[in-house]
Amino acid sequence: AGPSLEAAVLSVEAEAEHTGKSIRVESVGVDGDINDVADVLIAESRHALMVCIGVPRRARTADRLFGPTAAALAAHAHCTVALIRADSAGSPPESGVISVVLDDEPDNDSVVHLAMQEGRLREATVRQVDRRVDSWIRRFPDVHVEMVAAGSGRSYAPGQRGPQGLQLAVVGQADADRITDLEVPNCHPIVGYPDCSVLLVRH
């Protein structure tokens, strides 16, 4: 696992340098069984701003939407969790929109704020599935935003700005609590959720 871990760290450092910001990388070795990965990550989440893990592309015939580690983090993490789902080539998608639901959940402002920050960071369109009257679009005039009526069932084809498939869904505590119980198909207002990368915002 040594060489692959070093490659992963180098990849993270390269991505950070691409943003123009400096970061400090710390490697921590933890003794334990491979089956304890979820417990280790949950413990780490007590002192982290975000925990990121990769999740494989879901086979259409698969019964479960996520593996046991992702499910445990969704249920028990103490910070935001990023579940990065690979595309058909095995890489995280670098294009497409970022979707977020506007609703009246107590944490919705934090969820939408994070989605807008991700839109700015990735230079991507933020698609807001509107379930409330107020909107964040005036606060982020530099982020291209699509407003979508919830429940429209609209599927998103490539548009004028390039491929506009779903790159990232940003969801809050209520969705994080329910994500492992979702069935396919489901009626979530974000079309394509959760067959994409998912950012679970926990506070």
PDB file of C-alpha atoms in Angstrom:
ATOM      1  CA  ALA A   1       0.000   0.000   0.000  1.00  0.00           C
ATOM      2  CA  GLY A   2       3.051   2.276   0.409  1.00  0.00           C
ATOM      3  CA  PRO A   3       3.615   3.296  -3.237  1.00  0.00           C
ATOM      4  CA  SER A   4      -0.105   3.759  -3.895  1.00  0.00           C
ATOM      5  CA  LEU A   5      -0.447   5.907  -0.765  1.00  0.00           C
ATOM      6  CA  GLU A   6       2.491   8.058  -1.843  1.00  0.00           C
ATOM      7  CA  ALA A   7       0.929   8.459  -5.295  1.00  0.00           C
ATOM      8  CA  ALA A   8      -2.370   9.515  -3.714  1.00  0.00           C
ATOM      9  CA  VAL A   9      -0.635  12.103  -1.512  1.00  0.00           C
ATOM     10  CA  LEU A  10       1.285  13.488  -4.497  1.00  0.00           C
ATOM     11  CA  SER A  11      -1.970  13.724  -6.448  1.00  0.00           C
ATOM     12  CA  VAL A  12      -3.612  15.684  -3.610  1.00  0.00           C
ATOM     13  CA  GLU A  13      -0.616  18.033  -3.394  1.00  0.00           C
ATOM     14  CA  ALA A  14      -0.747  18.626  -7.159  1.00  0.00           C
ATOM     15  CA  GLU A  15      -4.467  19.453  -6.977  1.00  0.00           C
ATOM     16  CA  ALA A  16      -3.809  21.881  -4.108  1.00  0.00           C
ATOM     17  CA  GLU A  17      -1.008  23.609  -6.036  1.00  0.00           C
ATOM     18  CA  HIS A  18      -3.412  23.991  -8.982  1.00  0.00           C
ATOM     19  CA  THR A  19      -5.634  26.177  -6.759  1.00  0.00           C
ATOM     20  CA  GLY A  20      -2.698  28.488  -6.001  1.00  0.00           C
ATOM     21  CA  LYS A  21      -2.940  27.835  -2.264  1.00  0.00           C
ATOM     22  CA  SER A  22      -0.335  26.137  -0.102  1.00  0.00           C
ATOM     23  CA  ILE A  23      -1.242  23.179   2.096  1.00  0.00           C
ATOM     24  CA  ARG A  24       0.475  21.092   4.727  1.00  0.00           C
ATOM     25  CA  VAL A  25       0.263  17.302   4.350  1.00  0.00           C
ATOM     26  CA  GLU A  26       0.365  15.067   7.414  1.00  0.00           C
ATOM     27  CA  SER A  27       0.519  11.275   7.160  1.00  0.00           C
ATOM     28  CA  VAL A  28      -0.761   9.335  10.156  1.00  0.00           C
ATOM     29  CA  GLY A  29      -0.277   5.598  10.664  1.00  0.00           C
ATOM     30  CA  VAL A  30      -2.970   3.811  12.666  1.00  0.00           C
ATOM     31  CA  ASP A  31      -2.646   0.225  13.864  1.00  0.00           C
ATOM     32  CA  GLY A  32      -5.667  -1.981  13.429  1.00  0.00           C
ATOM     33  CA  ASP A  33      -7.559  -4.369  11.226  1.00  0.00           C
ATOM     34  CA  ILE A  34      -8.566  -3.312   7.706  1.00  0.00           C
ATOM     35  CA  ASN A  35     -12.189  -3.830   8.795  1.00  0.00           C
ATOM     36  CA  ASP A  36     -11.795  -0.970  11.284  1.00  0.00           C
ATOM     37  CA  VAL A  37     -11.355   1.684   8.558  1.00  0.00           C
ATOM     38  CA  ALA A  38     -14.800   3.197   9.169  1.00  0.00           C
ATOM     39  CA  ASP A  39     -14.208   3.425  12.933  1.00  0.00           C
ATOM     40  CA  VAL A  40     -10.820   5.101  12.364  1.00  0.00           C
ATOM     41  CA  LEU A  41     -12.302   7.644   9.943  1.00  0.00           C
ATOM     42  CA  ILE A  42     -15.247   8.370  12.256  1.00  0.00           C
ATOM     43  CA  ALA A  43     -12.792   9.007  15.099  1.00  0.00           C
ATOM     44  CA  GLU A  44     -10.719  11.281  12.827  1.00  0.00           C
ATOM     45  CA  SER A  45     -13.881  13.170  11.853  1.00  0.00           C
ATOM     46  CA  ARG A  46     -14.128  14.543  15.408  1.00  0.00           C
ATOM     47  CA  HIS A  47     -11.168  16.827  14.641  1.00  0.00           C
ATOM     48  CA  ALA A  48     -11.561  17.283  10.869  1.00  0.00           C
ATOM     49  CA  LEU A  49     -13.353  19.800   8.664  1.00  0.00           C
ATOM     50  CA  MET A  50     -13.998  17.145   6.018  1.00  0.00           C
ATOM     51  CA  VAL A  51     -13.423  13.439   5.424  1.00  0.00           C
ATOM     52  CA  CYS A  52     -13.043  12.389   1.769  1.00  0.00           C
ATOM     53  CA  ILE A  53     -13.264   8.832   0.477  1.00  0.00           C
ATOM     54  CA  GLY A  54     -13.578   7.335  -2.970  1.00  0.00           C
ATOM     55  CA  VAL A  55     -16.619   5.224  -3.818  1.00  0.00           C
ATOM     56  CA  PRO A  56     -16.778   3.016  -6.908  1.00  0.00           C
ATOM     57  CA  ARG A  57     -19.113   3.615  -9.804  1.00  0.00           C
ATOM     58  CA  ARG A  58     -22.341   1.843  -8.903  1.00  0.00           C
ATOM     59  CA  ALA A  59     -23.410  -1.080 -11.023  1.00  0.00           C
ATOM     60  CA  ARG A  60     -27.064  -0.780 -12.065  1.00  0.00           C
ATOM     61  CA  THR A  61     -27.731  -4.251 -10.662  1.00  0.00           C
ATOM     62  CA  ALA A  62     -26.128  -3.496  -7.302  1.00  0.00           C
ATOM     63  CA  ASP A  63     -28.402  -3.786  -4.273  1.00  0.00           C
ATOM     64  CA  ARG A  64     -26.521  -1.252  -2.168  1.00  0.00           C
ATOM     65  CA  LEU A  65     -25.903   2.351  -3.123  1.00  0.00           C
ATOM     66  CA  PHE A  66     -22.757   2.598  -0.982  1.00  0.00           C
ATOM     67  CA  GLY A  67     -20.321   0.243   0.728  1.00  0.00           C
ATOM     68  CA  PRO A  68     -20.060  -0.230   4.499  1.00  0.00           C
ATOM     69  CA  THR A  69     -17.393   2.449   5.048  1.00  0.00           C
ATOM     70  CA  ALA A  70     -19.374   5.138   3.225  1.00  0.00           C
ATOM     71  CA  ALA A  71     -22.559   4.057   4.991  1.00  0.00           C
ATOM     72  CA  ALA A  72     -20.890   4.249   8.403  1.00  0.00           C
ATOM     73  CA  LEU A  73     -19.486   7.717   7.684  1.00  0.00           C
ATOM     74  CA  ALA A  74     -22.869   8.956   6.429  1.00  0.00           C
ATOM     75  CA  ALA A  75     -24.484   7.782   9.650  1.00  0.00           C
ATOM     76  CA  HIS A  76     -21.825   8.633  12.237  1.00  0.00           C
ATOM     77  CA  ALA A  77     -19.264  11.186  11.001  1.00  0.00           C
ATOM     78  CA  HIS A  78     -18.881  14.395  13.002  1.00  0.00           C
ATOM     79  CA  CYS A  79     -17.936  16.585  10.042  1.00  0.00           C
ATOM     80  CA  THR A  80     -18.704  17.043   6.352  1.00  0.00           C
ATOM     81  CA  VAL A  81     -18.164  13.873   4.306  1.00  0.00           C
ATOM     82  CA  ALA A  82     -17.230  13.844   0.598  1.00  0.00           C
ATOM     83  CA  LEU A  83     -18.107  10.614  -1.212  1.00  0.00           C
ATOM     84  CA  ILE A  84     -16.220  10.924  -4.514  1.00  0.00           C
ATOM     85  CA  ARG A  85     -17.721   8.599  -7.105  1.00  0.00           C
ATOM     86  CA  ALA A  86     -15.593   7.719 -10.108  1.00  0.00           C
ATOM     87  CA  ASP A  87     -16.791   8.065 -13.694  1.00  0.00           C
ATOM     88  CA  SER A  88     -16.745   5.290 -16.303  1.00  0.00           C
ATOM     89  CA  ALA A  89     -12.995   5.821 -16.788  1.00  0.00           C
ATOM     90  CA  GLY A  90     -12.336   5.368 -13.072  1.00  0.00           C
ATOM     91  CA  SER A  91     -11.564   9.049 -12.407  1.00  0.00           C
ATOM     92  CA  PRO A  92     -13.518  11.687 -10.483  1.00  0.00           C
ATOM     93  CA  PRO A  93     -15.574  13.765 -12.963  1.00  0.00           C
ATOM     94  CA  GLU A  94     -14.041  17.154 -13.722  1.00  0.00           C
ATOM     95  CA  SER A  95     -17.014  18.605 -15.584  1.00  0.00           C
ATOM     96  CA  GLY A  96     -20.739  18.880 -15.041  1.00  0.00           C
ATOM     97  CA  VAL A  97     -22.951  20.855 -12.715  1.00  0.00           C
ATOM     98  CA  ILE A  98     -23.113  20.958  -8.923  1.00  0.00           C
ATOM     99  CA  SER A  99     -26.657  20.433  -7.621  1.00  0.00           C
ATOM    100  CA  VAL A 100     -28.122  21.530  -4.311  1.00  0.00           C
ATOM    101  CA  VAL A 101     -31.686  21.725  -2.955  1.00  0.00           C
ATOM    102  CA  LEU A 102     -33.036  24.985  -1.546  1.00  0.00           C
ATOM    103  CA  ASP A 103     -35.401  24.089   1.295  1.00  0.00           C
ATOM    104  CA  ASP A 104     -36.390  24.996   4.837  1.00  0.00           C
ATOM    105  CA  GLU A 105     -34.139  22.518   6.658  1.00  0.00           C
ATOM    106  CA  PRO A 106     -32.236  24.206   9.532  1.00  0.00           C
ATOM    107  CA  ASP A 107     -28.833  23.600   7.874  1.00  0.00           C
ATOM    108  CA  ASN A 108     -29.858  24.634   4.351  1.00  0.00           C
ATOM    109  CA  ASP A 109     -27.956  27.929   4.319  1.00  0.00           C
ATOM    110  CA  SER A 110     -24.726  26.105   5.188  1.00  0.00           C
ATOM    111  CA  VAL A 111     -25.413  23.459   2.533  1.00  0.00           C
ATOM    112  CA  VAL A 112     -26.099  26.027  -0.198  1.00  0.00           C
ATOM    113  CA  HIS A 113     -23.121  28.156   0.842  1.00  0.00           C
ATOM    114  CA  LEU A 114     -20.821  25.151   0.487  1.00  0.00           C
ATOM    115  CA  ALA A 115     -22.319  24.273  -2.905  1.00  0.00           C
ATOM    116  CA  MET A 116     -21.694  27.836  -4.107  1.00  0.00           C
ATOM    117  CA  GLN A 117     -18.106  27.698  -2.852  1.00  0.00           C
ATOM    118  CA  GLU A 118     -17.634  24.414  -4.719  1.00  0.00           C
ATOM    119  CA  GLY A 119     -19.053  26.054  -7.850  1.00  0.00           C
ATOM    120  CA  ARG A 120     -16.544  28.876  -7.557  1.00  0.00           C
ATOM    121  CA  LEU A 121     -13.646  26.501  -6.837  1.00  0.00           C
ATOM    122  CA  ARG A 122     -14.502  24.190  -9.747  1.00  0.00           C
ATOM    123  CA  GLU A 123     -15.665  27.009 -12.058  1.00  0.00           C
ATOM    124  CA  ALA A 124     -18.839  24.978 -12.489  1.00  0.00           C
ATOM    125  CA  THR A 125     -22.529  25.777 -12.807  1.00  0.00           C
ATOM    126  CA  VAL A 126     -24.489  25.436  -9.561  1.00  0.00           C
ATOM    127  CA  ARG A 127     -27.972  24.045 -10.179  1.00  0.00           C
ATOM    128  CA  GLN A 128     -30.311  25.055  -7.369  1.00  0.00           C
ATOM    129  CA  VAL A 129     -33.412  22.918  -7.047  1.00  0.00           C
ATOM    130  CA  ASP A 130     -35.622  25.578  -5.541  1.00  0.00           C
ATOM    131  CA  ARG A 131     -37.943  24.675  -2.671  1.00  0.00           C
ATOM    132  CA  ARG A 132     -38.020  28.086  -0.978  1.00  0.00           C
ATOM    133  CA  VAL A 133     -38.617  31.715  -1.868  1.00  0.00           C
ATOM    134  CA  ASP A 134     -35.240  33.226  -0.925  1.00  0.00           C
ATOM    135  CA  SER A 135     -32.172  32.536  -3.057  1.00  0.00           C
ATOM    136  CA  TRP A 136     -28.394  32.754  -2.687  1.00  0.00           C
ATOM    137  CA  ILE A 137     -27.792  33.765  -6.304  1.00  0.00           C
ATOM    138  CA  ARG A 138     -27.486  37.487  -5.484  1.00  0.00           C
ATOM    139  CA  ARG A 139     -24.697  36.682  -3.008  1.00  0.00           C
ATOM    140  CA  PHE A 140     -22.618  34.832  -5.644  1.00  0.00           C
ATOM    141  CA  PRO A 141     -23.085  36.812  -8.871  1.00  0.00           C
ATOM    142  CA  ASP A 142     -19.949  35.220 -10.379  1.00  0.00           C
ATOM    143  CA  VAL A 143     -21.349  31.651 -10.182  1.00  0.00           C
ATOM    144  CA  HIS A 144     -23.621  30.519 -13.009  1.00  0.00           C
ATOM    145  CA  VAL A 145     -26.797  29.177 -11.383  1.00  0.00           C
ATOM    146  CA  GLU A 146     -29.674  27.193 -12.854  1.00  0.00           C
ATOM    147  CA  MET A 147     -32.992  27.288 -11.062  1.00  0.00           C
ATOM    148  CA  VAL A 148     -34.997  24.093 -11.379  1.00  0.00           C
ATOM    149  CA  ALA A 149     -38.520  23.392 -10.161  1.00  0.00           C
ATOM    150  CA  ALA A 150     -38.442  20.450  -7.764  1.00  0.00           C
ATOM    151  CA  GLY A 151     -40.374  17.431  -8.992  1.00  0.00           C
ATOM    152  CA  SER A 152     -40.159  18.409 -12.654  1.00  0.00           C
ATOM    153  CA  GLY A 153     -38.364  15.153 -13.462  1.00  0.00           C
ATOM    154  CA  ARG A 154     -36.266  17.059 -15.972  1.00  0.00           C
ATOM    155  CA  SER A 155     -33.218  15.219 -17.266  1.00  0.00           C
ATOM    156  CA  TYR A 156     -30.219  17.347 -18.121  1.00  0.00           C
ATOM    157  CA  ALA A 157     -28.626  17.071 -21.544  1.00  0.00           C
ATOM    158  CA  PRO A 158     -25.303  18.654 -22.532  1.00  0.00           C
ATOM    159  CA  GLY A 159     -25.782  22.396 -22.925  1.00  0.00           C
ATOM    160  CA  GLN A 160     -23.991  25.352 -24.392  1.00  0.00           C
ATOM    161  CA  ARG A 161     -21.418  25.419 -21.584  1.00  0.00           C
ATOM    162  CA  GLY A 162     -20.171  21.902 -22.280  1.00  0.00           C
ATOM    163  CA  PRO A 163     -21.117  18.605 -20.633  1.00  0.00           C
ATOM    164  CA  GLN A 164     -23.709  19.354 -17.954  1.00  0.00           C
ATOM    165  CA  GLY A 165     -24.204  15.988 -16.322  1.00  0.00           C
ATOM    166  CA  LEU A 166     -24.306  15.861 -12.539  1.00  0.00           C
ATOM    167  CA  GLN A 167     -20.800  16.320 -11.099  1.00  0.00           C
ATOM    168  CA  LEU A 168     -21.573  16.766  -7.405  1.00  0.00           C
ATOM    169  CA  ALA A 169     -24.671  16.751  -5.191  1.00  0.00           C
ATOM    170  CA  VAL A 170     -24.405  18.793  -1.969  1.00  0.00           C
ATOM    171  CA  VAL A 171     -26.873  17.638   0.697  1.00  0.00           C
ATOM    172  CA  GLY A 172     -27.476  18.235   4.395  1.00  0.00           C
ATOM    173  CA  GLN A 173     -28.081  16.324   7.602  1.00  0.00           C
ATOM    174  CA  ALA A 174     -31.530  15.001   6.670  1.00  0.00           C
ATOM    175  CA  ASP A 175     -30.291  13.465   3.397  1.00  0.00           C
ATOM    176  CA  ALA A 176     -27.135  12.128   5.075  1.00  0.00           C
ATOM    177  CA  ASP A 177     -29.323  10.310   7.617  1.00  0.00           C
ATOM    178  CA  ARG A 178     -31.462   8.759   4.865  1.00  0.00           C
ATOM    179  CA  ILE A 179     -28.872   8.089   2.158  1.00  0.00           C
ATOM    180  CA  THR A 180     -28.185   4.461   3.045  1.00  0.00           C
ATOM    181  CA  ASP A 181     -31.919   3.652   3.033  1.00  0.00           C
ATOM    182  CA  LEU A 182     -32.577   5.055  -0.459  1.00  0.00           C
ATOM    183  CA  GLU A 183     -33.881   2.720  -3.097  1.00  0.00           C
ATOM    184  CA  VAL A 184     -33.487   2.892  -6.850  1.00  0.00           C
ATOM    185  CA  PRO A 185     -35.317   4.534  -8.452  1.00  0.00           C
ATOM    186  CA  ASN A 186     -36.035   7.268  -5.915  1.00  0.00           C
ATOM    187  CA  CYS A 187     -37.879  10.579  -5.955  1.00  0.00           C
ATOM    188  CA  HIS A 188     -35.081  12.808  -4.648  1.00  0.00           C
ATOM    189  CA  PRO A 189     -35.368  16.297  -6.180  1.00  0.00           C
ATOM    190  CA  ILE A 190     -31.799  16.155  -7.544  1.00  0.00           C
ATOM    191  CA  VAL A 191     -32.089  14.129 -10.735  1.00  0.00           C
ATOM    192  CA  GLY A 192     -29.292  11.534 -10.839  1.00  0.00           C
ATOM    193  CA  TYR A 193     -28.750  11.470  -7.046  1.00  0.00           C
ATOM    194  CA  PRO A 194     -26.923   9.576  -5.626  1.00  0.00           C
ATOM    195  CA  ASP A 195     -25.225   8.103  -8.725  1.00  0.00           C
ATOM    196  CA  CYS A 196     -22.657  10.908  -8.580  1.00  0.00           C
ATOM    197  CA  SER A 197     -20.173  12.363  -6.118  1.00  0.00           C
ATOM    198  CA  VAL A 198     -21.987  13.413  -2.921  1.00  0.00           C
ATOM    199  CA  LEU A 199     -20.955  16.042  -0.350  1.00  0.00           C
ATOM    200  CA  LEU A 200     -22.693  15.299   2.967  1.00  0.00           C
ATOM    201  CA  VAL A 201     -22.696  18.447   5.122  1.00  0.00           C
ATOM    202  CA  ARG A 202     -22.703  17.686   8.855  1.00  0.00           C
ATOM    203  CA  HIS A 203     -22.445  20.163  11.718  1.00  0.00           C
TER     204      HIS A 203
END
